[in-house]
CSV table of C-alpha atoms in Angstrom, one decimal:
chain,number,residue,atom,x,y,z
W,1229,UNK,CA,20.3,236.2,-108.1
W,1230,UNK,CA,20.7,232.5,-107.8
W,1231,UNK,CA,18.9,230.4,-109.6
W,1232,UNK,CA,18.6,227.1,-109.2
W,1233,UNK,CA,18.7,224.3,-112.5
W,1234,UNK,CA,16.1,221.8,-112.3
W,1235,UNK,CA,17.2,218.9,-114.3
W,1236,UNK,CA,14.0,217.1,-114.4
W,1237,UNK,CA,12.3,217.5,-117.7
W,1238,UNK,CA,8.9,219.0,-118.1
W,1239,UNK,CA,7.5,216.2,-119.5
W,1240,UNK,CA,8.4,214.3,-116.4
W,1241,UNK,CA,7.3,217.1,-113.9
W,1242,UNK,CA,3.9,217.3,-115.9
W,1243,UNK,CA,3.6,213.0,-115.7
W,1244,UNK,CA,4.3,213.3,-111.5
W,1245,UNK,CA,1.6,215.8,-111.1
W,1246,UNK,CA,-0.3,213.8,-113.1
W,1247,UNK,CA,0.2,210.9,-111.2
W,1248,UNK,CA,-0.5,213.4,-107.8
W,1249,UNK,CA,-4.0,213.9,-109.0
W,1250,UNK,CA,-5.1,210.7,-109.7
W,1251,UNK,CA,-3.7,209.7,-106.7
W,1252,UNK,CA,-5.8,212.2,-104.5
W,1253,UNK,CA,-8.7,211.5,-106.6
W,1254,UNK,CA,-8.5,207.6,-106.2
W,1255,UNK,CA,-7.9,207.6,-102.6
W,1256,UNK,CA,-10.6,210.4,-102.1
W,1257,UNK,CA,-13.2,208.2,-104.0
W,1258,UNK,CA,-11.6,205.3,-101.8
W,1259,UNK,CA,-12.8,207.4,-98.2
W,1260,UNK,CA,-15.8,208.8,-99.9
W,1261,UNK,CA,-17.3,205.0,-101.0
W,1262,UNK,CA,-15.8,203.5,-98.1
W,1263,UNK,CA,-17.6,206.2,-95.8
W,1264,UNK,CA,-21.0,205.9,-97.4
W,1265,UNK,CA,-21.4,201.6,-97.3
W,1266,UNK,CA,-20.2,202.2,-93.1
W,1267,UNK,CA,-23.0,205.0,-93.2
W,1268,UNK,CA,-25.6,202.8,-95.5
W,1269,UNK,CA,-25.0,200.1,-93.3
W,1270,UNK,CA,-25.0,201.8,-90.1
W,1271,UNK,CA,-28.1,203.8,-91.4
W,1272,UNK,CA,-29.9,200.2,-92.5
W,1273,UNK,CA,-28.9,198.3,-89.7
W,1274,UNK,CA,-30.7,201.0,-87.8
W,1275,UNK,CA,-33.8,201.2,-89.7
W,1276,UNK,CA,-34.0,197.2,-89.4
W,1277,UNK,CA,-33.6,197.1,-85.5
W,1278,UNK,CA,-36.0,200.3,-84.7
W,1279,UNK,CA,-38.7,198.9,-87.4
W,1280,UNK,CA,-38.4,195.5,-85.1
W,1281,UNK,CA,-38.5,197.2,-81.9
W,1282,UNK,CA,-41.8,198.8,-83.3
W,1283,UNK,CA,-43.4,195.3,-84.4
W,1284,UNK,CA,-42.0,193.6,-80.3
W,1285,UNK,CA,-43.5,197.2,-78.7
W,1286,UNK,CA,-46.7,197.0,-80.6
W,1287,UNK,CA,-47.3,193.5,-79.6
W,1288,UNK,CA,-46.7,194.2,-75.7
W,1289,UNK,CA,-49.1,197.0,-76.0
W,1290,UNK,CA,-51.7,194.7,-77.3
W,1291,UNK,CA,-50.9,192.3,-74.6
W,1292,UNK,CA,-50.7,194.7,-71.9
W,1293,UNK,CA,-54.4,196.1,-73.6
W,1294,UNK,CA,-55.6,192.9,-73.1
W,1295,UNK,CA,-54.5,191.9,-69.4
W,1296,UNK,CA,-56.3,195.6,-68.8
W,1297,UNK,CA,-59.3,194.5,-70.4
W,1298,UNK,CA,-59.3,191.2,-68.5
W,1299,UNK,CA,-59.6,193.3,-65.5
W,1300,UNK,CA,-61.7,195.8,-66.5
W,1301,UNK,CA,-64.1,194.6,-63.8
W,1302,UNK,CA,-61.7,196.2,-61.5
W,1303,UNK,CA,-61.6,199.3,-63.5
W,1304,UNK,CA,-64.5,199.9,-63.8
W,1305,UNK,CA,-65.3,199.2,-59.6
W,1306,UNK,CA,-62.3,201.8,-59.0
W,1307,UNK,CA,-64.0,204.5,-61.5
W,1308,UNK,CA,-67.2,204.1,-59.4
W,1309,UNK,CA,-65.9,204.4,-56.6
W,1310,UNK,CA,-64.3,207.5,-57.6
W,1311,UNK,CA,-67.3,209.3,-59.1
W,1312,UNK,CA,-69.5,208.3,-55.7
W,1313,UNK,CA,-66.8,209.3,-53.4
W,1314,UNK,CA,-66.6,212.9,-55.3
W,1315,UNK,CA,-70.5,213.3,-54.7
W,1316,UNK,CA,-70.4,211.8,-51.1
W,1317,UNK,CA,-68.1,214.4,-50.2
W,1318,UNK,CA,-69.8,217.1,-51.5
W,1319,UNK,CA,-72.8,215.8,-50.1
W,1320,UNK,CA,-71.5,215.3,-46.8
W,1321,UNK,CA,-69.6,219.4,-47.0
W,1322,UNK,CA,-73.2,220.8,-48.1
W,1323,UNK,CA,-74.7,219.2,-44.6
W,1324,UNK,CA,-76.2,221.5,-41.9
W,1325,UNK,CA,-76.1,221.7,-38.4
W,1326,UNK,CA,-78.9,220.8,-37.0
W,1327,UNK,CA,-78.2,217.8,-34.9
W,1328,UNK,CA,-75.3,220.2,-33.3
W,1329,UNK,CA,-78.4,222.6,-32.5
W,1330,UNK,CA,-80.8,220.0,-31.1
W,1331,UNK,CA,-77.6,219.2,-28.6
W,1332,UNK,CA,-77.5,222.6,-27.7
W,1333,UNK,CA,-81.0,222.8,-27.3
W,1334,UNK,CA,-81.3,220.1,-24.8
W,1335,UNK,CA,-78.6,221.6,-23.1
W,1336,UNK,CA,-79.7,225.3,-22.3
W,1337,UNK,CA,-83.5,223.1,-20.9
W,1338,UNK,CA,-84.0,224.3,-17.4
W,1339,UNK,CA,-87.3,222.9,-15.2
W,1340,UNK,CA,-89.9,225.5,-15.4
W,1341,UNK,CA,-88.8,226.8,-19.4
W,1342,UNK,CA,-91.4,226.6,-21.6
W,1343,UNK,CA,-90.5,226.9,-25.3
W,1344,UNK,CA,-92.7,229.0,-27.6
W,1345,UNK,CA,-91.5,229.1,-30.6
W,1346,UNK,CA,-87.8,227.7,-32.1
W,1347,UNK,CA,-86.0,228.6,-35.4
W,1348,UNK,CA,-82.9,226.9,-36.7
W,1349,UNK,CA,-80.8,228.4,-39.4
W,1350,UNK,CA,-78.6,226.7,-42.0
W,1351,UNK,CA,-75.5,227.5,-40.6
W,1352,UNK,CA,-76.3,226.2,-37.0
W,1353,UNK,CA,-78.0,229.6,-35.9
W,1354,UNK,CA,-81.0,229.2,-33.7
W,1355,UNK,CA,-83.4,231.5,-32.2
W,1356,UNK,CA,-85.8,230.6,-29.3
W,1357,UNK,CA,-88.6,232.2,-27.8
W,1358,UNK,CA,-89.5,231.0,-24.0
W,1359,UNK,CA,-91.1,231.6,-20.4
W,1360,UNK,CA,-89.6,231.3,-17.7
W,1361,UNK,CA,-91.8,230.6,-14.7
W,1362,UNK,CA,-89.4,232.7,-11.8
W,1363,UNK,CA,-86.2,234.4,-11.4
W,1364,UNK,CA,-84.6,230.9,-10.9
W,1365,UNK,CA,-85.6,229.3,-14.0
W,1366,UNK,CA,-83.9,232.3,-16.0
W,1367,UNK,CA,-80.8,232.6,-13.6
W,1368,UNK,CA,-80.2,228.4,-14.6
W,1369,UNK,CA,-81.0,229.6,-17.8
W,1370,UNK,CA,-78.5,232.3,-18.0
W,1371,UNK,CA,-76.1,230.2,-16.4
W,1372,UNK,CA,-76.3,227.4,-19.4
W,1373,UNK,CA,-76.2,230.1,-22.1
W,1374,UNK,CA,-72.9,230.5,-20.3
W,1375,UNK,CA,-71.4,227.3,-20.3
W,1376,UNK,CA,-72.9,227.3,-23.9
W,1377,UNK,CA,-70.8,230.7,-24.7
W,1378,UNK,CA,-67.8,229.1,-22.8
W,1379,UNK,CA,-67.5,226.2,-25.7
W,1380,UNK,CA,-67.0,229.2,-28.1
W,1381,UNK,CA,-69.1,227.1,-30.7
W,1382,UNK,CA,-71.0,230.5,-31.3
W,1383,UNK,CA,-69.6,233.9,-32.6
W,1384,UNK,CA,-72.3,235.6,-30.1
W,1385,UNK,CA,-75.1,234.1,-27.7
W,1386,UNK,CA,-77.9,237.7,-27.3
W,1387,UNK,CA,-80.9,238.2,-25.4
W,1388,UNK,CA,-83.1,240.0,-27.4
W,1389,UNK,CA,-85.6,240.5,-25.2
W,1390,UNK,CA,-86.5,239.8,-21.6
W,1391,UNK,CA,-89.8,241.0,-19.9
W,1392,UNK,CA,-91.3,240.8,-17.0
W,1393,UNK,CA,-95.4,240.5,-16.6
W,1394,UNK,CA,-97.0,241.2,-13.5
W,1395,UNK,CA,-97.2,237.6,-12.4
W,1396,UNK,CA,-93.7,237.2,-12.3
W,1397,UNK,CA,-92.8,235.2,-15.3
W,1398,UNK,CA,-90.0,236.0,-17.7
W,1399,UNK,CA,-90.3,236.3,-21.7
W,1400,UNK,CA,-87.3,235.7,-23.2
W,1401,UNK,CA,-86.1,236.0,-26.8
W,1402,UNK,CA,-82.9,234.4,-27.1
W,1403,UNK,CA,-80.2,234.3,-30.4
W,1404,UNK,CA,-77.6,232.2,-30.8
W,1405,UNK,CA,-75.7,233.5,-34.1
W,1406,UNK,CA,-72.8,231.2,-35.7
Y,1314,UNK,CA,5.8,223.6,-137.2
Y,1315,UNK,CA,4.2,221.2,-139.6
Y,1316,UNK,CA,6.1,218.4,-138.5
Y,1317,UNK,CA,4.5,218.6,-134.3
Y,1318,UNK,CA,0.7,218.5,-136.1
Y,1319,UNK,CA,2.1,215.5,-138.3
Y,1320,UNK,CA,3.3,214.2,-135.4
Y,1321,UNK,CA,0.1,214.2,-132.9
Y,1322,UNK,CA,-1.6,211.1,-133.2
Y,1323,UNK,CA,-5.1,210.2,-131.3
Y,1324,UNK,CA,-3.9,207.4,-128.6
Y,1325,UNK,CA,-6.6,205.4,-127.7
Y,1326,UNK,CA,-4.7,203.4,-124.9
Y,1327,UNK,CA,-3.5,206.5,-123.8
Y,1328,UNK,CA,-7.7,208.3,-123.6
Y,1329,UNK,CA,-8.6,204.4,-122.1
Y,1330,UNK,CA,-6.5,204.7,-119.2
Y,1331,UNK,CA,-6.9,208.5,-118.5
Y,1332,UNK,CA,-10.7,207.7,-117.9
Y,1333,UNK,CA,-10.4,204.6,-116.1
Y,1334,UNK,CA,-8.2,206.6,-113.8
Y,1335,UNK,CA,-10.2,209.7,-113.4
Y,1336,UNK,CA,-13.7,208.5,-114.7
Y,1337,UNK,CA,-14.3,206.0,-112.3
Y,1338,UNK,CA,-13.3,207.4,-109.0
Y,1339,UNK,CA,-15.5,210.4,-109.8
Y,1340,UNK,CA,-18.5,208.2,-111.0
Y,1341,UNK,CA,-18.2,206.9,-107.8
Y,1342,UNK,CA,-18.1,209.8,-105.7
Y,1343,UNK,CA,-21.4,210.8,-107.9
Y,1344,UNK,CA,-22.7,207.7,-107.2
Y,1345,UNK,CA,-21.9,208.0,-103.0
Y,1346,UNK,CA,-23.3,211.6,-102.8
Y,1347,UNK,CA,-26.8,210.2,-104.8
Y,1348,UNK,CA,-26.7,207.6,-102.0
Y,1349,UNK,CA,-26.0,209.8,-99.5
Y,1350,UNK,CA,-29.2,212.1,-100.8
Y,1351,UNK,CA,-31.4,209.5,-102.1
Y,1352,UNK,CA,-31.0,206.6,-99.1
Y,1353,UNK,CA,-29.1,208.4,-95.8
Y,1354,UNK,CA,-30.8,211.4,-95.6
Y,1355,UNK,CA,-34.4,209.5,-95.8
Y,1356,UNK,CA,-33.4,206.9,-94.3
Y,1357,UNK,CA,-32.1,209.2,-91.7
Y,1358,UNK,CA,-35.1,211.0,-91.2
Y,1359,UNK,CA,-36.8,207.3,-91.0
Y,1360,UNK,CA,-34.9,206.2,-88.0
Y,1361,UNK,CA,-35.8,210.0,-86.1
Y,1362,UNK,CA,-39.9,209.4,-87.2
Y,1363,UNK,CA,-39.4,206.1,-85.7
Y,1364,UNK,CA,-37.3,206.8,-82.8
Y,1365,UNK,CA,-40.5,209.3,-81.7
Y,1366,UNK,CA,-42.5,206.3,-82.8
Y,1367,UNK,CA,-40.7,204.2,-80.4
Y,1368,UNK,CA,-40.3,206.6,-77.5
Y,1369,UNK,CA,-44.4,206.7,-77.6
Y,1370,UNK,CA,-44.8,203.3,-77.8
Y,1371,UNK,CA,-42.7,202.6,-74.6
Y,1372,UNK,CA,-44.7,205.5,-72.7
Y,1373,UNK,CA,-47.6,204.0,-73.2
Y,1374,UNK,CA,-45.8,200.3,-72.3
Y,1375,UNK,CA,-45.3,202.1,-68.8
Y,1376,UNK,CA,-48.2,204.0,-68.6
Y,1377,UNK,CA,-50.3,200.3,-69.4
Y,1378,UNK,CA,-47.8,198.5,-66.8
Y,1379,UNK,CA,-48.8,200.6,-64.1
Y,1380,UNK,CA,-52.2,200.9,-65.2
Y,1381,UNK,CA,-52.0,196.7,-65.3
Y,1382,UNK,CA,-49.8,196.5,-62.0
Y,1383,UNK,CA,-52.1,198.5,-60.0
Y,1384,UNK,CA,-55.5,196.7,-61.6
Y,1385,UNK,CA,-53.8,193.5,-60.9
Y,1386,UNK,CA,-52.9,194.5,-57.3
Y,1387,UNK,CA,-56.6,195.8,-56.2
Y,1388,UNK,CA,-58.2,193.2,-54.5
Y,1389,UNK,CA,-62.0,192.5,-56.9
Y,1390,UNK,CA,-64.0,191.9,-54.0
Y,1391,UNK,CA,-63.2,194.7,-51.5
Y,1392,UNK,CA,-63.8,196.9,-55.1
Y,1393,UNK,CA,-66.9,195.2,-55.0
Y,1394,UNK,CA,-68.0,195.9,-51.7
Y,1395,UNK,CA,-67.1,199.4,-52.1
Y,1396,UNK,CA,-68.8,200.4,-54.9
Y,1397,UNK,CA,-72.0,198.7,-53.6
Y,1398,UNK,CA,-71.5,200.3,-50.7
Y,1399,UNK,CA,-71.1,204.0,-52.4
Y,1400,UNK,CA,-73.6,203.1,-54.4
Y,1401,UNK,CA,-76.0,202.5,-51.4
Y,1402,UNK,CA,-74.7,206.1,-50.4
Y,1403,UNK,CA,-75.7,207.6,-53.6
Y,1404,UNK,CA,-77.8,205.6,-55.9
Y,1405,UNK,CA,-77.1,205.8,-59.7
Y,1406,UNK,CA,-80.9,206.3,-60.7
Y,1407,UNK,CA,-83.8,208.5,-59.4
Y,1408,UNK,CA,-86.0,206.1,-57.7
Y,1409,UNK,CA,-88.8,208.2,-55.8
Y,1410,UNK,CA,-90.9,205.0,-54.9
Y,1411,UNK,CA,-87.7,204.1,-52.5
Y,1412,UNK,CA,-87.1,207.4,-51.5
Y,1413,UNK,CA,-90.6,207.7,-49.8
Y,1414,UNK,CA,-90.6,204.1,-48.5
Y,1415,UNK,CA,-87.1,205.4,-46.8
Y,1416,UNK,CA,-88.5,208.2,-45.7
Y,1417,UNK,CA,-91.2,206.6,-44.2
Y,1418,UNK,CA,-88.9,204.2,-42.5
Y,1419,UNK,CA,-86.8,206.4,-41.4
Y,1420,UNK,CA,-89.2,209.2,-39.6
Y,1421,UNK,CA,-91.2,206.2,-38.3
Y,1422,UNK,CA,-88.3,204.2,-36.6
Y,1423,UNK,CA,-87.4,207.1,-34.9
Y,1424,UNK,CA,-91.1,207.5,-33.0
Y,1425,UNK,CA,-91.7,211.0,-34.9
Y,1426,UNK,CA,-95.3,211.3,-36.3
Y,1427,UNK,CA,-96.1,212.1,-39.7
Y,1428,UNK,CA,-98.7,214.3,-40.9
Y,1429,UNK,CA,-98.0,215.0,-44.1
Y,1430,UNK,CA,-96.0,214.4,-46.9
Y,1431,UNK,CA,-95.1,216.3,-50.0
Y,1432,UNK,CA,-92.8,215.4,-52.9
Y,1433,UNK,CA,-91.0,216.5,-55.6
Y,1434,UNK,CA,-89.9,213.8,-58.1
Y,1435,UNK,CA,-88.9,216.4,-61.1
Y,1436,UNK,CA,-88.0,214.7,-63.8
Y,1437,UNK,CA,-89.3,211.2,-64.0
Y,1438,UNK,CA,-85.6,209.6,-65.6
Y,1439,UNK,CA,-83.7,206.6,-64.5
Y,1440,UNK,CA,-80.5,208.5,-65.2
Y,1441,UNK,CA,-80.4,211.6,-65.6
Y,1442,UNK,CA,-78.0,212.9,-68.6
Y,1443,UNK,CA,-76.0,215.4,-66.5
Y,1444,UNK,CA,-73.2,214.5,-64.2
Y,1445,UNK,CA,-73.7,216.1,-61.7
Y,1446,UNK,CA,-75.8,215.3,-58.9
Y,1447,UNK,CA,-79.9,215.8,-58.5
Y,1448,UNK,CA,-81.3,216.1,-55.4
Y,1449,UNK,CA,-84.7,215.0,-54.6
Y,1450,UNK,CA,-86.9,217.1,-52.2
Y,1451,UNK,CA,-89.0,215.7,-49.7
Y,1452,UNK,CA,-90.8,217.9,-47.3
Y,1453,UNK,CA,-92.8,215.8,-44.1
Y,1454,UNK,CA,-94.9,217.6,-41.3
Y,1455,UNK,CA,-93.9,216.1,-38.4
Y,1456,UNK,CA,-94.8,216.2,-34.7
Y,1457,UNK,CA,-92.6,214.9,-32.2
Y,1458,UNK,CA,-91.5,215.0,-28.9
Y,1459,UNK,CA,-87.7,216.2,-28.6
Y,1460,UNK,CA,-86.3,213.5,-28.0
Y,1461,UNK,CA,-87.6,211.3,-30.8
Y,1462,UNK,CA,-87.2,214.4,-32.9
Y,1463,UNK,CA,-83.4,215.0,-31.8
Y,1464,UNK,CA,-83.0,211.3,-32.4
Y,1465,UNK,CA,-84.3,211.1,-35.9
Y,1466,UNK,CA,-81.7,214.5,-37.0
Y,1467,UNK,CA,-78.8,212.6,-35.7
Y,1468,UNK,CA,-80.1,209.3,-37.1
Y,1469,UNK,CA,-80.7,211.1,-40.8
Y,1470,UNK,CA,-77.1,212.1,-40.8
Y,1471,UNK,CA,-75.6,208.8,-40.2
Y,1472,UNK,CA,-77.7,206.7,-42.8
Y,1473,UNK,CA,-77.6,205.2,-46.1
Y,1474,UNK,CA,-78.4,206.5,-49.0
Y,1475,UNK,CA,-77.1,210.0,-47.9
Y,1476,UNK,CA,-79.8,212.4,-47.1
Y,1477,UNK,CA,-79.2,216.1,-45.7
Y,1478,UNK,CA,-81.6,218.0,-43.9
Y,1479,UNK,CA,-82.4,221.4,-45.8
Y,1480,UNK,CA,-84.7,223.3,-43.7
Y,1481,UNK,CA,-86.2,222.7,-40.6
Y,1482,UNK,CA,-89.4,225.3,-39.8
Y,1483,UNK,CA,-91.3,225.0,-36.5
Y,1484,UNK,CA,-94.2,225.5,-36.0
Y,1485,UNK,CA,-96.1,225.0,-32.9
Y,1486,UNK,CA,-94.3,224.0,-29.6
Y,1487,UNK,CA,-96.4,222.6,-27.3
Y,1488,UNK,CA,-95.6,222.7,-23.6
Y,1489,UNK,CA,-95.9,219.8,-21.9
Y,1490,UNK,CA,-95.1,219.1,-18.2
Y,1491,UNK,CA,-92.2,220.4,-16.3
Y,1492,UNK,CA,-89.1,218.6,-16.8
Y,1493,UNK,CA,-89.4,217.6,-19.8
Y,1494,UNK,CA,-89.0,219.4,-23.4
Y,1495,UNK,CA,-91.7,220.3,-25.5
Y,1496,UNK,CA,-93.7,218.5,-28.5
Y,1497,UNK,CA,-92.7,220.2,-31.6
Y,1498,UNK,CA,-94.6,220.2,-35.0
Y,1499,UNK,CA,-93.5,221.7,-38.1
Y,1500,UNK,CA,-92.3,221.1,-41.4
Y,1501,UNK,CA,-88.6,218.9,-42.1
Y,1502,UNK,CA,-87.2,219.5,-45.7
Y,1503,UNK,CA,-84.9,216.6,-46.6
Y,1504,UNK,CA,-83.0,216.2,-49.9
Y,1505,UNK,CA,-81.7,212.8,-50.8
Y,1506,UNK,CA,-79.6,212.7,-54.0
Y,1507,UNK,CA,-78.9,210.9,-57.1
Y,1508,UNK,CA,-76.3,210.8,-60.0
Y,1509,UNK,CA,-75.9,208.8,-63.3
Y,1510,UNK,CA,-72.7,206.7,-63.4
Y,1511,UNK,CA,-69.8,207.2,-65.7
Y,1512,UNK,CA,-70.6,206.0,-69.0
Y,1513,UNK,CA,-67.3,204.6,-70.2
Y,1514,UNK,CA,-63.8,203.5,-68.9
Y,1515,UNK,CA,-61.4,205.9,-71.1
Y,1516,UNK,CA,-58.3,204.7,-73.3
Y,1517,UNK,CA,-56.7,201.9,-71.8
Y,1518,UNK,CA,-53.5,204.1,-71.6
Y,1519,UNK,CA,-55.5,206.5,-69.5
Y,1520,UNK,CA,-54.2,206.0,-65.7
Y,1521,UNK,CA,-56.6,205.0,-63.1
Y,1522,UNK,CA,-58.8,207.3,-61.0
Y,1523,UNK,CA,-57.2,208.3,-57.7
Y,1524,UNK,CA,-58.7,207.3,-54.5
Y,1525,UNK,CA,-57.0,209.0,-51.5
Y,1526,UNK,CA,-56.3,208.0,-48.2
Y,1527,UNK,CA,-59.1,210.4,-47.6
Y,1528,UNK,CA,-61.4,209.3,-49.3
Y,1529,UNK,CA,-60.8,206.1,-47.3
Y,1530,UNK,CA,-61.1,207.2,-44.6
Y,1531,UNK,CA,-64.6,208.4,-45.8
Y,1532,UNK,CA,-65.6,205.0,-47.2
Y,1533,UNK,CA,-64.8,203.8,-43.8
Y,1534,UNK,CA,-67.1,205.9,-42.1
Y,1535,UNK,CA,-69.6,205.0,-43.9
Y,1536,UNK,CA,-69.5,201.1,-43.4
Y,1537,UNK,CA,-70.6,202.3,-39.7
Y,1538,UNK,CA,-73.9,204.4,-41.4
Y,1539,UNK,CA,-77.2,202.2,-41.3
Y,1540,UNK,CA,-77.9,201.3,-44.6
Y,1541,UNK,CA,-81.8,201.5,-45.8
Y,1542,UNK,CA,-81.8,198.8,-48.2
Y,1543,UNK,CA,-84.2,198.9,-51.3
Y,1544,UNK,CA,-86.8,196.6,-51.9
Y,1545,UNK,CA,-85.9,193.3,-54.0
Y,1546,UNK,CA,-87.2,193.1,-57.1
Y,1547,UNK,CA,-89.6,190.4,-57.6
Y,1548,UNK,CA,-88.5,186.8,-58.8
Y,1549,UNK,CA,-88.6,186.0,-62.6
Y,1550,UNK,CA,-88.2,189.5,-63.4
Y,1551,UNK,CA,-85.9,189.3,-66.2
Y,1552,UNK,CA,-83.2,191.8,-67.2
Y,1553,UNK,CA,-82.6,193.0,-70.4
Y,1554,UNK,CA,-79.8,194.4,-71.7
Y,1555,UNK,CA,-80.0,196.9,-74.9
Y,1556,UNK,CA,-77.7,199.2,-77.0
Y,1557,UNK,CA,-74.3,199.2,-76.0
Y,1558,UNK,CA,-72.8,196.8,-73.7
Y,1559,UNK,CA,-72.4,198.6,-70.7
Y,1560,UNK,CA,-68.9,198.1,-68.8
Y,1561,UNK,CA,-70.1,199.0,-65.4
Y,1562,UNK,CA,-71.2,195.4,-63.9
Y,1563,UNK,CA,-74.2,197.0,-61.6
């Protein structure tokens, strides 16, 4: 087995690792100080520019509150306007159809119809009860419940009734159902 | 054996150096991680409290310039006209005594004859407490010819303040001569309507109520409605102003 001499002494090979590990100490104390003022700076230097970004942000906030409430006039038109044009359209959905009904009224009139009794419901059904003086008046009559039906503004237009009396008049029941 | 323990001697030089080489680099890396626990790590957490800080702040910055851009860009007397308008539509207090003056107006203009009238006030309030709306019923006997009656249905829908027609009953139909459409009596149910205004604005940084195109459209519409104005209140009648200043300038 070859061995070889080391002619160093010990006392010298004990001084250079000595020397080794205050070396590694001293520069690792070196990175580790040198590390933290770069990080306490950094870190400060941070603190110091958010906390003045906070003060500059809370003052345009208070100015920007302000030129609001300077025009709070506006604001308080707009929110009006708002809150009527929510009811007015609710208003105006919950209407019924009765001016449609009164049109359609006018237009079944024939000469010689004479209206007994009338009934409008909600939803722009109507019910009318008439005399007819002849067999014309109904035929003209029949023939504008047609034109009527032809619109398709009514899911069915029924004669409930039609009688005849010995004089030759015509009583008619007549539904028109939405 | 003797001699080595004679010979050790306690070197002071030698103990002074040792620690100022050892000693102070480690008293320093104490000293950096008591920094790094004392000042970085709060200070750390400091800067991520007010980052969120911050990143609120400049959403409400943007949410107020909108809110500012768009209040600034809305023209204050088209608002005005608007809202009185609207209001004309649907008046903010229960006023029966201008209701039936309207009424009047309205089924008299229109050549239909009154008979009778019957009302329903409810609860005598300016403003009601509840948002939403309250109607007020008004029943009228009428009796009309057709035309004057068909007139004043299609008049009622297209006039100011809003009114809908709830129930129309007939009663008697009167023939008259040929050609012409009966007289009609019976009984009109109208319902005109009222609701209390909004009481406050909201948080500045609350955005502004939306008005879309159609609802517009529906303001338009009813610029062409005839308006039924009420009456003016008498001179030297002095308003006073209590509680709670109220934001809303009507």
């Amino acid at each position: 087995m070859n061995k070889g001499i080391n002619l160093i002494s010990l006392e010298a090979r004990k001084i250079a690792k000595e020397q080794k590990v205050k070396g590694k100490v001293k520069s690792a104390s070196f990175v580790f100080v040198g590390v933290f003022i770069v990080m306490a700076c950094l870190v400060i230097g941070f603190v110091i520019i958010l906390n003045q970004k906070f003060k500059n942000n809370g003052k345009k906030i208070t100015a920007l509150e302000n030129q609001i409430k300077a025009l709070e006039k506006n604001e308080s038109y707009l929110v009006t306007i708002a809150d009527r044009v929510r009811h007015v359209n609710s208003i105006l959905e919950s209407r019924k159809a009765y001016a449609n009904s009164m049109q359609d009224l006018e237009k079944i009139y024939v000469e010689d119809l004479n209206i007994t009794g009338l009934d409008f419901g909600a939803k722009g059904d109507m019910k009318i009860e008439g005399r007819c003086a002849g067999v014309a008046c109904l035929t003209e009559l029949n023939n504008k419940v047609e034109e009527i039906k032809a619109e398709n503004k009514y899911k069915e237009i029924v004669f409930e009734t039609v009688n005849r009396t010995v004089d030759g008049r015509y009583f008619i029941n007549l539904d028109f159902k939405k | 054996m003797s001699q080595d323990i004679k010979d050790f001697k306690i070197n002071p030089e030698k103990i002074k150096t040792t620690l100022e080489e050892y000693l102070i680099p480690l008293v320093a890396i104490f000293l950096v991680v008591l920094g790094v626990v004392f000042l970085i790590i709060p200070k750390t957490r400091q800067i991520q409290e007010a980052r969120k800080k911050i990143e609120k702040q400049e959403k409400t910055i943007s949410q107020l310039s909108q809110k500012a851009a768009e209040l600034s860009s809305l023209s204050e007397a088209e608002l005005y006209e608007n809202s009185r308008l609207l209001l004309d539509a649907v008046p903010s207090e229960k006023d029966f005594y201008q209701t039936l003056v309207m009424s009047k107006q309205i089924v008299s203009e229109n050549g239909v004859f009154i008979e009778a009238f019957k009302f329903t006030p409810g609860e005598v309030s300016t403003q009601s407490a509840s948002k939403k709306l309250s109607p007020l019923p008004i029943e009228i006997d009428f009796n009309s010819p057709f035309e004057n009656l068909k007139a004043m249905i299609e008049n009622i829908d297209k006039m100011l303040p809003l009114v809908t027609i709830d129930r129309i009953k007939f009663g008697t139909v009167n023939a008259t001569e040929s050609g012409s459409l009966a007289d009609f009596s019976g009984k009109i149910s109208i319902m005109s309507y009222f609701g209390p205004l909004p009481k406050t604005l909201g948080k500045p940084e609350e955005p502004l109520p939306k008005v879309s195109s159609q609802d517009r459209e529906t303001v338009e519409t009813l610029k062409n409605y005839k308006r039924y104005e009420p009456l003016a209140a008498s001179e030297g009648e002095e308003v006073i102003t209590v509680g709670k200043e109220n934001p809303f300038p009507f």
